[in-house]
Amino acid sequence: MKEEFATALEKSLVSCHSCHLVSKATAIHGKGEMICPRCGSVLHQRKPRSLSRTWALVIAAFIFYIPANVLPITKVTSLGHAQSDTIISGVIYFIQTGMWPIALIIFTASIFVPLAKLLILSFLLISVDRKWQWRPRDRTRLYRITEAIGRWSMTDVYVVTILVALVRLGALANVEAEPGAIFFAAVVVTTMFAAMSFDPRLIWDAMETDHE
Amino acid sequence: MKAPLTIACHECDLLYELPPLPERSVAKCCRCGAVLQRHKRDSLDRTLAWTIAGLILFVVANAFPFLDLKKGDLVRQTTLITGVMELYQQGMRSVAVLVFLTSILFPAVQLAGLLYLLLPLKVKLLPWWKPASVFRFIQRIHPWAMMEVFMVGILVSMVKLGKLAKVVPGIAIYSFAILIFVLAAAASSMDPHLIWDRLEIDR
Ligand SMILES: [Zn+2]
């Protein structure tokens, strides 16, 4: 393992996204695509149009983020009295009733994680676009965290589903889902796709070009 | 002795020739720190065992109600699928579909797909129908199977409903809780490199 390290790109090799087989980047298929000889996936040396695709998804998620937080996600009707709840009012309710661990879970999963993800992805996109040399290892780590935590934002979508299913007690109490839930679900899905479409190898490509 | 494995770091693209890993060791990229490969003991057997356990628990988790809500004489029970249907009827179709895919269909497909691949491999056969496509598909949907997140959703709902009515956990919730650990065990014992190797033999 003493030899000089090189990237697959420099050696004209390509690593398969799904089975990780490294093959020669010349195996051109009929349609001008490279196909993995082992699993049959289409091969790309870098995720195709990673930057523009990720930007589009990040911007869409930022837009969805506003109605997701402003609009109510549930409406509780209890003995003729109706009350709509947004994500934030739900968090405040839990704080007021002293259930701060739950308040913390909801706040983190529904408000903090999506926003943090979007800010981190924007930062990474700008850093790659400008070919920054700053701490590539830490930026890669940021990306790794972003990719891993996104799924936890689904918590509130599931809570709404369960409440809607359970609280059907006729005149006593009823819970209905409100449009905010749709936008919130859209935020979760678009941020997950955004994280998947970003290619962390671009962070390192910028480092390479500067050394030469 | 196995030949070294050529691998490119999926996070920074650096090339490596990995020798077979010693027991319980992890190979990490020296440049970016990403995990390149993890040694897994008896990967095939263990993953198969966890998958079978997971399938049984999955059926139980879906067949029985996981929460009962009681208020006076009124009792309301819910299974996984009733929430989805309720959302759908309220016009929240996109959300209903998302919940259905992430909490029911994808976990089911993942477990069934693994069984389909691992059972023949265990007896040194190749699955008869497009094994590579099946494995590729279950790896692709993996990030979208979110049972453990659903479990957190159940816990939050229980607390939230506590003030409103009496919440009684059903049978399904216990199999659900165990299922989360079984799925985690299956995922951590699975060695995708090994499965790809075995699938390749007959090609
Ligand atoms: Zn690396």
Coordinates of C-alpha atoms and ligand atoms in Angstrom, one line a residue:
Chain A
M1 CA 0.0 0.0 0.0
K2 CA 3.0 2.3 -0.3
E3 CA 2.3 3.4 -3.9
E4 CA 1.1 6.9 -4.7
F5 CA -2.6 7.3 -4.2
A6 CA -4.7 8.2 -7.2
T7 CA -8.4 8.7 -7.7
A8 CA -10.5 6.5 -10.0
L9 CA -11.2 9.5 -12.2
E10 CA -7.5 10.0 -12.8
K11 CA -7.0 6.4 -13.7
S12 CA -10.0 6.5 -16.1
L13 CA -11.8 4.0 -13.9
V14 CA -15.3 4.2 -12.6
S15 CA -16.9 3.0 -9.5
C16 CA -20.4 1.6 -9.6
H17 CA -23.0 3.4 -7.4
S18 CA -24.8 0.3 -6.4
C19 CA -22.3 -2.6 -6.3
H20 CA -19.1 -0.6 -5.9
L21 CA -17.3 -2.6 -8.6
V22 CA -14.4 -0.6 -10.1
S23 CA -14.3 -1.0 -13.9
K24 CA -12.7 0.7 -16.9
A25 CA -14.5 3.9 -17.9
T26 CA -14.5 2.9 -21.5
A27 CA -17.1 0.1 -21.6
I28 CA -19.5 2.1 -23.7
H29 CA -23.0 0.7 -24.2
G30 CA -25.1 1.1 -27.3
K31 CA -26.8 4.3 -26.1
G32 CA -23.4 6.0 -25.3
E33 CA -23.8 5.1 -21.6
M34 CA -21.4 3.0 -19.5
I35 CA -23.0 0.0 -17.9
C36 CA -21.6 -1.8 -14.9
P37 CA -20.5 -5.3 -16.0
R38 CA -21.5 -6.8 -12.7
C39 CA -24.8 -5.4 -11.7
G40 CA -26.0 -3.6 -14.9
S41 CA -26.4 -0.1 -13.4
V42 CA -25.6 2.9 -15.5
L43 CA -22.2 4.1 -14.5
H44 CA -21.2 7.7 -13.9
Q45 CA -17.8 9.0 -12.8
R46 CA -19.6 11.7 -10.9
K47 CA -23.3 11.9 -10.2
P48 CA -24.8 13.5 -13.3
R49 CA -25.5 17.3 -13.1
S50 CA -25.0 17.0 -9.3
L51 CA -24.7 20.7 -8.6
S52 CA -27.6 22.0 -10.6
R53 CA -29.9 19.2 -9.5
T54 CA -29.0 19.6 -5.8
W55 CA -29.5 23.4 -6.1
A56 CA -32.9 22.9 -7.6
L57 CA -34.0 20.5 -4.8
V58 CA -32.5 22.7 -2.1
I59 CA -34.4 25.8 -3.4
A60 CA -37.6 23.8 -3.7
A61 CA -37.2 22.6 -0.1
F62 CA -36.6 26.1 1.1
I63 CA -39.8 27.2 -0.5
F64 CA -41.8 24.3 0.9
Y65 CA -40.3 24.9 4.3
I66 CA -42.3 28.2 4.7
P67 CA -45.9 26.8 4.3
A68 CA -44.8 23.7 6.2
N69 CA -44.2 25.9 9.2
V70 CA -46.8 28.6 8.8
L71 CA -49.8 26.4 7.9
P72 CA -51.5 24.1 10.4
I73 CA -50.6 20.4 10.1
T74 CA -53.6 19.1 12.2
K75 CA -57.0 20.2 13.3
V76 CA -58.3 18.8 16.6
T77 CA -62.1 19.0 17.1
S78 CA -63.2 18.3 20.7
L79 CA -66.8 18.7 21.8
G80 CA -67.6 21.2 19.1
H81 CA -64.4 23.2 19.7
A82 CA -61.9 23.2 16.8
Q83 CA -58.2 24.0 17.1
S84 CA -55.6 24.0 14.4
D85 CA -52.0 23.3 15.2
T86 CA -48.8 24.2 13.4
I87 CA -45.5 22.4 14.0
I88 CA -44.3 25.2 16.3
S89 CA -47.6 25.5 18.3
G90 CA -47.2 21.7 18.9
V91 CA -43.7 22.3 20.3
I92 CA -44.9 25.2 22.5
Y93 CA -47.8 23.1 23.8
F94 CA -45.4 20.3 24.9
I95 CA -43.1 22.9 26.6
Q96 CA -46.1 24.4 28.4
T97 CA -47.3 21.1 29.7
G98 CA -43.8 20.3 30.9
M99 CA -43.1 17.5 28.4
W100 CA -39.9 19.0 27.3
P101 CA -38.2 15.7 26.0
I102 CA -41.0 15.4 23.5
A103 CA -40.8 19.1 22.7
L104 CA -37.1 18.6 22.1
I105 CA -37.7 15.6 19.8
I106 CA -40.3 17.4 17.7
F107 CA -38.3 20.6 17.5
T108 CA -35.1 18.8 16.5
A109 CA -36.7 16.5 14.0
S110 CA -39.2 18.9 12.4
I111 CA -37.7 22.3 12.6
F112 CA -34.0 22.1 13.3
V113 CA -32.9 19.1 11.1
P114 CA -34.5 20.2 7.8
L115 CA -33.2 23.8 8.2
A116 CA -29.7 22.6 9.2
K117 CA -29.7 20.2 6.2
L118 CA -30.6 22.9 3.8
L119 CA -28.1 25.4 5.2
I120 CA -25.3 22.7 5.1
L121 CA -26.1 21.6 1.6
S122 CA -26.2 25.3 0.4
F123 CA -22.8 25.8 2.1
L124 CA -21.4 22.7 0.4
L125 CA -22.7 23.7 -3.0
I126 CA -21.2 27.1 -2.7
S127 CA -17.9 25.7 -1.5
V128 CA -17.7 23.3 -4.5
D129 CA -18.8 25.9 -6.9
R130 CA -16.1 28.3 -5.7
K131 CA -13.5 25.5 -5.5
W132 CA -12.7 26.2 -1.9
Q133 CA -9.7 24.4 -0.4
W134 CA -11.0 24.7 3.2
R135 CA -11.0 21.5 5.3
P136 CA -12.3 19.0 2.8
R137 CA -12.4 16.2 5.4
D138 CA -14.7 18.2 7.6
R139 CA -16.9 19.2 4.7
T140 CA -17.2 15.5 3.7
R141 CA -18.1 14.7 7.3
L142 CA -20.8 17.4 7.3
Y143 CA -22.2 15.8 4.2
R144 CA -22.2 12.4 5.8
I145 CA -24.1 13.7 8.8
T146 CA -26.6 15.5 6.5
E147 CA -27.3 12.3 4.6
A148 CA -27.8 10.3 7.8
I149 CA -30.1 12.6 9.8
G150 CA -32.7 13.5 7.1
R151 CA -34.9 10.5 7.6
W152 CA -35.7 11.5 11.2
S153 CA -37.7 14.4 10.0
M154 CA -40.4 12.0 9.0
T155 CA -41.4 11.6 12.6
D156 CA -44.0 14.3 12.5
V157 CA -45.6 12.9 9.3
Y158 CA -46.0 9.6 11.1
V159 CA -47.4 11.3 14.2
V160 CA -50.1 13.0 12.1
T161 CA -50.9 9.7 10.5
I162 CA -51.3 7.9 13.8
L163 CA -53.4 10.8 15.3
V164 CA -55.7 10.9 12.3
A165 CA -56.2 7.1 12.5
L166 CA -56.7 6.9 16.2
V167 CA -58.6 10.0 17.2
R168 CA -62.0 9.2 15.6
L169 CA -64.2 9.5 18.7
G170 CA -67.2 11.1 17.0
A171 CA -68.4 14.2 18.9
L172 CA -65.8 13.7 21.7
A173 CA -62.7 14.2 19.7
N174 CA -61.5 14.2 16.1
V175 CA -58.2 14.9 14.4
E176 CA -57.9 15.8 10.8
A177 CA -54.7 16.4 8.8
E178 CA -54.3 19.9 7.4
P179 CA -52.4 21.2 4.3
G180 CA -49.2 22.0 6.3
A181 CA -48.6 18.3 6.5
I182 CA -48.4 18.0 2.7
F183 CA -45.8 20.8 2.6
F184 CA -43.9 19.3 5.5
A185 CA -43.8 15.9 3.8
A186 CA -42.6 17.6 0.7
V187 CA -39.7 19.2 2.7
V188 CA -38.6 15.9 4.0
V189 CA -38.7 14.2 0.6
T190 CA -37.0 17.0 -1.3
T191 CA -34.2 17.4 1.3
M192 CA -33.6 13.6 1.2
F193 CA -33.3 13.7 -2.6
A194 CA -31.1 16.8 -2.4
A195 CA -28.7 15.0 -0.1
M196 CA -28.6 12.0 -2.4
S197 CA -28.0 14.0 -5.6
F198 CA -25.0 15.9 -4.1
D199 CA -21.7 14.2 -4.9
P200 CA -19.1 14.6 -2.1
R201 CA -16.3 13.6 -4.5
L202 CA -16.7 17.1 -6.0
I203 CA -15.3 18.5 -2.8
W204 CA -12.1 16.5 -3.5
D205 CA -12.0 17.2 -7.2
A206 CA -11.5 20.9 -6.4
M207 CA -8.5 19.9 -4.2
E208 CA -6.9 17.9 -7.0
T209 CA -7.0 20.6 -9.7
D210 CA -5.2 23.0 -7.4
H211 CA -2.2 20.7 -6.8
E212 CA -1.3 20.5 -10.5
Chain B
M1 CA -6.3 -16.6 -0.1
K2 CA -8.6 -14.1 -1.8
A3 CA -7.2 -11.6 -4.3
P4 CA -7.1 -7.9 -3.1
L5 CA -10.3 -6.0 -3.8
T6 CA -10.1 -2.9 -6.0
I7 CA -12.3 -0.3 -4.5
A8 CA -12.8 3.4 -4.9
C9 CA -13.8 5.5 -1.9
H10 CA -17.5 6.5 -2.6
E11 CA -17.0 9.9 -0.9
C12 CA -13.7 11.1 -2.3
D13 CA -12.9 8.6 -5.2
L14 CA -9.5 7.5 -4.0
L15 CA -8.5 4.0 -5.2
Y16 CA -7.5 1.2 -2.9
E17 CA -6.4 -2.4 -3.3
L18 CA -7.9 -3.9 -0.1
P19 CA -6.5 -7.2 1.2
P20 CA -9.1 -9.4 2.9
L21 CA -9.9 -7.7 6.3
P22 CA -9.0 -9.3 9.6
E23 CA -11.9 -10.2 12.0
R24 CA -13.9 -7.3 13.4
S25 CA -12.0 -4.7 11.6
V26 CA -13.0 -1.7 9.5
A27 CA -11.2 -0.2 6.6
K28 CA -11.5 3.6 6.4
C29 CA -10.4 6.0 3.7
C30 CA -7.2 7.7 4.8
R31 CA -8.1 10.9 3.0
C32 CA -11.8 11.6 3.9
G33 CA -12.5 9.0 6.7
A34 CA -15.4 7.3 4.9
V35 CA -15.9 3.6 5.8
L36 CA -14.6 1.5 2.8
Q37 CA -15.4 -1.9 4.1
R38 CA -16.3 -3.6 7.3
H39 CA -15.5 -7.2 8.2
K40 CA -18.6 -9.2 8.9
R41 CA -18.5 -12.6 10.5
D42 CA -20.8 -15.3 9.0
S43 CA -22.5 -12.5 7.1
L44 CA -24.7 -14.7 4.9
D45 CA -26.0 -16.9 7.7
R46 CA -26.6 -14.1 10.1
T47 CA -28.3 -11.8 7.6
L48 CA -30.5 -14.7 6.5
A49 CA -31.5 -15.5 10.1
W50 CA -32.3 -11.8 10.9
T51 CA -34.3 -11.5 7.7
I52 CA -36.5 -14.5 8.5
A53 CA -37.0 -13.1 12.0
G54 CA -37.8 -9.7 10.5
L55 CA -40.4 -11.1 8.1
I56 CA -42.3 -12.9 10.9
L57 CA -42.3 -9.8 13.1
F58 CA -43.3 -7.7 10.2
V59 CA -46.4 -9.8 9.6
V60 CA -47.4 -9.7 13.3
A61 CA -46.8 -5.9 13.4
N62 CA -49.1 -5.4 10.5
A63 CA -51.8 -7.9 11.4
F64 CA -52.6 -6.6 14.8
P65 CA -53.5 -3.2 16.2
F66 CA -50.6 -1.3 17.7
L67 CA -52.5 1.2 19.7
D68 CA -55.9 1.3 21.3
L69 CA -57.5 4.5 22.3
K70 CA -60.2 4.4 25.1
K71 CA -62.5 7.1 26.2
G72 CA -65.5 6.0 28.2
D73 CA -67.2 3.3 26.2
L74 CA -65.5 4.3 23.0
V75 CA -62.6 2.2 21.8
R76 CA -60.6 3.0 18.7
Q77 CA -57.9 0.6 17.4
T78 CA -55.4 1.2 14.7
T79 CA -53.2 -1.0 12.6
L80 CA -50.5 0.4 10.3
I81 CA -52.7 0.4 7.3
T82 CA -55.7 2.2 8.8
G83 CA -53.8 5.4 9.3
V84 CA -52.8 5.4 5.7
M85 CA -56.4 4.8 4.5
E86 CA -57.7 7.5 6.8
L87 CA -55.3 10.0 5.4
Y88 CA -56.2 8.9 1.9
Q89 CA -59.9 9.4 2.5
Q90 CA -59.3 12.9 3.8
G91 CA -57.7 13.9 0.5
M92 CA -54.1 13.8 1.8
R93 CA -53.2 11.4 -0.9
S94 CA -49.6 12.3 -1.4
V95 CA -48.9 12.0 2.3
A96 CA -50.8 8.7 2.5
V97 CA -48.7 7.3 -0.3
L98 CA -45.5 8.5 1.3
V99 CA -46.4 6.9 4.6
F100 CA -47.5 3.7 2.9
L101 CA -44.2 3.4 0.9
T102 CA -41.9 4.2 3.8
S103 CA -43.5 2.3 6.6
I104 CA -45.1 -0.7 4.9
L105 CA -44.2 -1.4 1.3
F106 CA -40.4 -0.6 1.2
P107 CA -39.6 -2.5 4.5
A108 CA -41.6 -5.4 3.2
V109 CA -40.0 -5.5 -0.2
Q110 CA -36.6 -5.2 1.4
L111 CA -37.1 -8.2 3.7
A112 CA -38.8 -10.3 1.0
G113 CA -36.1 -9.4 -1.5
L114 CA -33.3 -10.3 0.9
L115 CA -34.9 -13.7 1.6
Y116 CA -35.3 -14.3 -2.1
L117 CA -31.6 -13.7 -2.7
L118 CA -30.1 -15.2 0.4
L119 CA -32.0 -18.4 0.6
P120 CA -30.7 -19.8 -2.7
L121 CA -27.2 -18.4 -2.1
K122 CA -27.2 -20.3 1.2
V123 CA -27.5 -23.6 -0.7
K124 CA -25.1 -22.4 -3.4
L125 CA -27.7 -21.7 -6.0
L126 CA -28.4 -18.5 -7.9
P127 CA -31.8 -16.9 -7.6
W128 CA -33.6 -17.6 -10.9
W129 CA -35.1 -14.2 -11.7
K130 CA -32.8 -11.2 -12.2
P131 CA -30.9 -11.4 -8.9
A132 CA -28.7 -8.4 -9.8
S133 CA -31.8 -6.2 -10.4
V134 CA -33.5 -7.3 -7.2
F135 CA -30.4 -6.6 -5.1
R136 CA -29.9 -3.2 -6.8
F137 CA -33.5 -2.3 -6.2
I138 CA -33.5 -3.2 -2.5
Q139 CA -30.3 -1.2 -2.0
R140 CA -31.9 1.8 -3.7
I141 CA -35.0 1.8 -1.6
H142 CA -33.0 1.2 1.6
P143 CA -32.9 4.9 2.6
W144 CA -36.7 5.1 2.2
A145 CA -37.5 2.3 4.5
M146 CA -38.1 4.1 7.8
M147 CA -39.6 1.8 10.4
E148 CA -37.4 3.1 13.2
V149 CA -38.6 6.6 12.6
F150 CA -42.2 5.3 12.6
M151 CA -41.5 3.8 16.1
V152 CA -40.5 7.3 17.3
G153 CA -43.7 8.6 15.8
I154 CA -45.7 6.0 17.8
L155 CA -44.0 7.0 21.0
V156 CA -44.6 10.7 20.4
S157 CA -48.2 10.0 19.6
M158 CA -48.7 8.0 22.8
V159 CA -47.5 10.9 24.9
K160 CA -49.5 13.4 22.9
L161 CA -52.7 11.4 23.3
G162 CA -52.1 10.6 26.9
K163 CA -54.0 13.8 28.0
L164 CA -56.9 13.1 25.7
A165 CA -57.8 9.5 26.4
K166 CA -56.4 6.2 27.7
V167 CA -53.8 4.8 25.3
V168 CA -53.3 1.1 25.5
P169 CA -50.4 -0.5 23.5
G170 CA -51.4 -3.4 21.4
I171 CA -49.6 -6.6 20.5
A172 CA -48.2 -5.2 17.3
I173 CA -46.3 -2.4 19.2
Y174 CA -44.1 -5.0 20.9
S175 CA -43.3 -6.9 17.7
F176 CA -42.7 -3.5 16.1
A177 CA -40.2 -2.6 18.8
I178 CA -38.3 -5.8 18.4
L179 CA -38.5 -5.5 14.6
I180 CA -36.5 -2.3 14.8
F181 CA -33.6 -4.1 16.4
V182 CA -33.9 -7.0 14.1
L183 CA -33.8 -4.8 11.0
A184 CA -30.8 -2.9 12.4
A185 CA -29.0 -6.3 13.0
A186 CA -29.9 -7.5 9.5
A187 CA -28.5 -4.3 8.0
S188 CA -25.3 -4.4 10.0
S189 CA -24.6 -8.1 9.3
M190 CA -25.2 -7.8 5.6
D191 CA -22.0 -7.5 3.5
P192 CA -23.0 -6.1 0.0
H193 CA -19.6 -7.0 -1.4
L194 CA -20.0 -10.6 -0.4
I195 CA -23.5 -10.8 -1.9
W196 CA -22.3 -9.2 -5.2
D197 CA -19.4 -11.7 -5.3
R198 CA -21.7 -14.7 -4.8
L199 CA -24.2 -13.4 -7.4
E200 CA -21.4 -13.0 -9.9
I201 CA -20.2 -16.7 -9.7
D202 CA -22.5 -18.0 -12.4
R203 CA -22.2 -15.1 -14.9
Ligands
ZN1 ZN -12.4 8.8 0.8

